Amino acid sequence: TGAGSPPAFEALPTGGLVFLGSTTSGSQRDYTSQITSTYDQYLMLFQLAGDNAGDNMAIQVYVSGSLQTGSTDYGWNSQVGESDTATISGSASDGDNVIRMAKTGQSNAGALVGFIRFHRTAPYFHGMLNYKTTSGDMAFSTFGGVLSAGSTIDGVRLLMDGGVFQGGTARLYGVV
């Protein structure tokens, strides 16, 4: 009969993604001004094109504005499966100058599609990469990596370990 209080509305739940920026050109993709204490976790989505067969897509990070490139700065592991085989193979390194996103020597020429999620203050990375091999098969890689020193990072670089990106876009989001 119309008696009573009007319905109460609940606040929207917190959480989600906040777009921080994108890059579309350059031989690597650098994000240095967007990694701040505003967010502890970040998500990067990418659709890129590599130029050389046998190159691997990789990650490096900045600590206090300095790119970490030492030969033992990173530890990583990747597991790779290909569309024409039911097998999964892997490779790993306890010390490297990058976090490799696919098995060493796998081709990343052509389309590279995937995501990377990482934490700023406990710098571990994980994600998935889909790409085309030199034999024309589609492959996928799930990977994980860590900055050996364990320092807080303030920048991230995507790169090809032996070539350049021919095009495409990488987008960075802060995770709320």
C-alpha positions as a Markdown table, in Angstrom:
| # | Residue | x | y | z |
|---|---|---|---|---|
| 1 | Thr | 0.0 | 0.0 | 0.0 |
| 2 | Gly | 3.0 | 2.3 | -0.4 |
| 3 | Ala | 3.9 | 2.2 | 3.3 |
| 4 | Gly | 7.5 | 1.9 | 4.4 |
| 5 | Ser | 10.9 | 3.3 | 3.4 |
| 6 | Pro | 12.2 | 3.5 | -0.1 |
| 7 | Pro | 14.7 | 0.8 | -1.1 |
| 8 | Ala | 18.3 | 1.4 | 0.0 |
| 9 | Phe | 20.9 | 1.1 | -2.7 |
| 10 | Glu | 24.2 | -0.6 | -2.0 |
| 11 | Ala | 27.5 | 1.0 | -2.9 |
| 12 | Leu | 29.2 | -0.5 | -6.0 |
| 13 | Pro | 31.8 | -3.1 | -5.2 |
| 14 | Thr | 35.4 | -2.0 | -5.3 |
| 15 | Gly | 37.8 | -3.7 | -7.7 |
| 16 | Gly | 38.5 | -3.7 | -11.3 |
| 17 | Leu | 41.0 | -2.3 | -13.7 |
| 18 | Val | 42.2 | 1.3 | -14.2 |
| 19 | Phe | 43.7 | 2.1 | -17.6 |
| 20 | Leu | 47.1 | 3.7 | -17.2 |
| 21 | Gly | 48.5 | 3.9 | -20.7 |
| 22 | Ser | 49.4 | 2.1 | -23.9 |
| 23 | Thr | 52.4 | 2.0 | -26.3 |
| 24 | Thr | 52.2 | 1.4 | -30.0 |
| 25 | Ser | 55.7 | 2.0 | -31.4 |
| 26 | Gly | 59.4 | 1.3 | -30.6 |
| 27 | Ser | 61.7 | -1.6 | -30.5 |
| 28 | Gln | 60.6 | -2.3 | -27.0 |
| 29 | Arg | 57.6 | -1.2 | -24.8 |
| 30 | Asp | 58.6 | 0.8 | -21.7 |
| 31 | Tyr | 56.3 | 1.7 | -18.8 |
| 32 | Thr | 58.2 | 3.9 | -16.3 |
| 33 | Ser | 56.0 | 6.7 | -15.2 |
| 34 | Gln | 52.9 | 4.6 | -14.7 |
| 35 | Ile | 54.3 | 2.1 | -12.1 |
| 36 | Thr | 53.7 | 3.9 | -8.8 |
| 37 | Ser | 52.6 | 3.2 | -5.3 |
| 38 | Thr | 49.0 | 3.9 | -6.3 |
| 39 | Tyr | 48.6 | 0.2 | -7.2 |
| 40 | Asp | 50.4 | -2.8 | -6.0 |
| 41 | Gln | 49.3 | -5.1 | -8.8 |
| 42 | Tyr | 49.3 | -4.5 | -12.5 |
| 43 | Leu | 47.9 | -6.2 | -15.6 |
| 44 | Met | 49.4 | -5.8 | -19.1 |
| 45 | Leu | 47.4 | -6.9 | -22.2 |
| 46 | Phe | 49.2 | -7.0 | -25.5 |
| 47 | Gln | 48.8 | -7.8 | -29.2 |
| 48 | Leu | 52.2 | -7.3 | -30.8 |
| 49 | Ala | 54.1 | -8.4 | -33.9 |
| 50 | Gly | 57.7 | -9.7 | -33.7 |
| 51 | Asp | 60.1 | -9.6 | -36.6 |
| 52 | Asn | 62.6 | -12.6 | -36.4 |
| 53 | Ala | 62.0 | -16.3 | -36.2 |
| 54 | Gly | 63.6 | -17.7 | -33.0 |
| 55 | Asp | 63.3 | -14.5 | -31.0 |
| 56 | Asn | 61.7 | -14.7 | -27.6 |
| 57 | Met | 59.5 | -12.1 | -26.0 |
| 58 | Ala | 60.8 | -11.1 | -22.6 |
| 59 | Ile | 60.4 | -8.8 | -19.6 |
| 60 | Gln | 62.9 | -6.6 | -17.7 |
| 61 | Val | 62.1 | -4.2 | -14.9 |
| 62 | Tyr | 63.4 | -0.9 | -13.5 |
| 63 | Val | 64.4 | -0.4 | -9.8 |
| 64 | Ser | 64.9 | 3.2 | -8.7 |
| 65 | Gly | 64.8 | 4.2 | -12.3 |
| 66 | Ser | 67.6 | 1.8 | -13.4 |
| 67 | Leu | 66.9 | -1.0 | -15.9 |
| 68 | Gln | 67.9 | -4.3 | -14.3 |
| 69 | Thr | 70.0 | -6.2 | -17.0 |
| 70 | Gly | 72.5 | -8.3 | -15.0 |
| 71 | Ser | 73.2 | -11.8 | -16.1 |
| 72 | Thr | 71.6 | -13.3 | -12.9 |
| 73 | Asp | 68.9 | -10.6 | -12.1 |
| 74 | Tyr | 65.9 | -12.8 | -13.0 |
| 75 | Gly | 64.6 | -16.4 | -12.5 |
| 76 | Trp | 61.9 | -17.7 | -14.8 |
| 77 | Asn | 60.1 | -20.8 | -16.0 |
| 78 | Ser | 57.9 | -21.4 | -19.0 |
| 79 | Gln | 55.7 | -24.3 | -20.2 |
| 80 | Val | 55.0 | -24.5 | -23.9 |
| 81 | Gly | 52.4 | -26.5 | -25.8 |
| 82 | Glu | 51.9 | -26.6 | -29.6 |
| 83 | Ser | 48.8 | -27.1 | -31.6 |
| 84 | Asp | 50.2 | -30.0 | -33.6 |
| 85 | Thr | 51.4 | -32.0 | -30.6 |
| 86 | Ala | 49.7 | -33.0 | -27.5 |
| 87 | Thr | 53.0 | -32.5 | -25.5 |
| 88 | Ile | 54.0 | -29.7 | -23.2 |
| 89 | Ser | 57.7 | -28.9 | -22.9 |
| 90 | Gly | 59.4 | -26.4 | -20.7 |
| 91 | Ser | 62.6 | -24.5 | -20.0 |
| 92 | Ala | 63.8 | -22.5 | -17.0 |
| 93 | Ser | 66.6 | -20.4 | -15.7 |
| 94 | Asp | 67.7 | -19.6 | -12.1 |
| 95 | Gly | 69.7 | -16.7 | -13.4 |
| 96 | Asp | 69.2 | -14.7 | -16.6 |
| 97 | Asn | 69.2 | -11.1 | -17.8 |
| 98 | Val | 65.4 | -11.2 | -18.7 |
| 99 | Ile | 62.3 | -13.1 | -17.8 |
| 100 | Arg | 61.6 | -15.2 | -21.0 |
| 101 | Met | 58.0 | -15.7 | -21.9 |
| 102 | Ala | 58.5 | -18.8 | -24.1 |
| 103 | Lys | 60.8 | -21.8 | -24.3 |
| 104 | Thr | 64.3 | -20.7 | -25.4 |
| 105 | Gly | 64.6 | -20.9 | -29.2 |
| 106 | Gln | 60.9 | -21.0 | -29.8 |
| 107 | Ser | 59.8 | -18.6 | -32.6 |
| 108 | Asn | 57.8 | -15.6 | -31.7 |
| 109 | Ala | 57.8 | -14.2 | -35.2 |
| 110 | Gly | 54.4 | -12.9 | -36.2 |
| 111 | Ala | 51.5 | -12.3 | -33.9 |
| 112 | Leu | 52.1 | -12.2 | -30.1 |
| 113 | Val | 48.9 | -12.1 | -28.0 |
| 114 | Gly | 48.7 | -12.5 | -24.3 |
| 115 | Phe | 48.8 | -11.0 | -20.8 |
| 116 | Ile | 51.2 | -10.4 | -17.9 |
| 117 | Arg | 50.2 | -9.8 | -14.3 |
| 118 | Phe | 52.7 | -8.6 | -11.8 |
| 119 | His | 53.1 | -7.2 | -8.3 |
| 120 | Arg | 55.1 | -4.0 | -7.7 |
| 121 | Thr | 56.5 | -4.6 | -4.2 |
| 122 | Ala | 57.0 | -8.4 | -4.5 |
| 123 | Pro | 58.1 | -8.5 | -8.1 |
| 124 | Tyr | 56.8 | -11.7 | -9.4 |
| 125 | Phe | 55.3 | -12.1 | -12.9 |
| 126 | His | 53.0 | -14.6 | -14.5 |
| 127 | Gly | 51.0 | -14.8 | -17.7 |
| 128 | Met | 50.2 | -16.4 | -21.0 |
| 129 | Leu | 51.6 | -15.9 | -24.5 |
| 130 | Asn | 50.1 | -17.2 | -27.8 |
| 131 | Tyr | 52.2 | -17.1 | -30.9 |
| 132 | Lys | 53.0 | -18.8 | -34.2 |
| 133 | Thr | 56.1 | -21.0 | -34.5 |
| 134 | Thr | 58.5 | -21.2 | -37.5 |
| 135 | Ser | 56.7 | -24.3 | -38.7 |
| 136 | Gly | 53.4 | -22.3 | -38.8 |
| 137 | Asp | 51.8 | -24.0 | -35.8 |
| 138 | Met | 50.1 | -22.1 | -33.1 |
| 139 | Ala | 51.8 | -22.4 | -29.7 |
| 140 | Phe | 51.0 | -21.2 | -26.2 |
| 141 | Ser | 53.2 | -20.5 | -23.2 |
| 142 | Thr | 52.4 | -20.1 | -19.6 |
| 143 | Phe | 55.2 | -18.5 | -17.7 |
| 144 | Gly | 56.3 | -17.2 | -14.4 |
| 145 | Gly | 59.3 | -15.1 | -13.3 |
| 146 | Val | 60.8 | -13.2 | -10.5 |
| 147 | Leu | 63.3 | -10.4 | -10.0 |
| 148 | Ser | 66.0 | -12.1 | -8.0 |
| 149 | Ala | 66.8 | -9.1 | -5.8 |
| 150 | Gly | 63.2 | -8.8 | -4.7 |
| 151 | Ser | 63.2 | -5.0 | -4.8 |
| 152 | Thr | 60.2 | -2.8 | -5.4 |
| 153 | Ile | 60.0 | -2.0 | -9.1 |
| 154 | Asp | 59.1 | 1.3 | -10.7 |
| 155 | Gly | 59.0 | 0.4 | -14.4 |
| 156 | Val | 58.6 | -2.5 | -16.8 |
| 157 | Arg | 60.0 | -3.2 | -20.3 |
| 158 | Leu | 58.7 | -5.7 | -22.9 |
| 159 | Leu | 61.2 | -6.6 | -25.5 |
| 160 | Met | 62.2 | -9.2 | -28.1 |
| 161 | Asp | 65.5 | -10.8 | -27.0 |
| 162 | Gly | 67.0 | -10.7 | -30.5 |
| 163 | Gly | 64.8 | -8.4 | -32.6 |
| 164 | Val | 62.2 | -5.7 | -32.5 |
| 165 | Phe | 58.4 | -5.3 | -32.4 |
| 166 | Gln | 57.1 | -4.6 | -35.9 |
| 167 | Gly | 53.8 | -3.1 | -34.6 |
| 168 | Gly | 50.9 | -3.7 | -32.2 |
| 169 | Thr | 49.8 | -2.3 | -28.9 |
| 170 | Ala | 50.5 | -3.1 | -25.2 |
| 171 | Arg | 48.1 | -1.7 | -22.6 |
| 172 | Leu | 48.8 | -1.3 | -18.9 |
| 173 | Tyr | 46.2 | -1.4 | -16.2 |
| 174 | Gly | 46.3 | -0.9 | -12.4 |
| 175 | Val | 44.4 | -3.6 | -10.5 |
| 176 | Val | 42.1 | -2.1 | -7.9 |
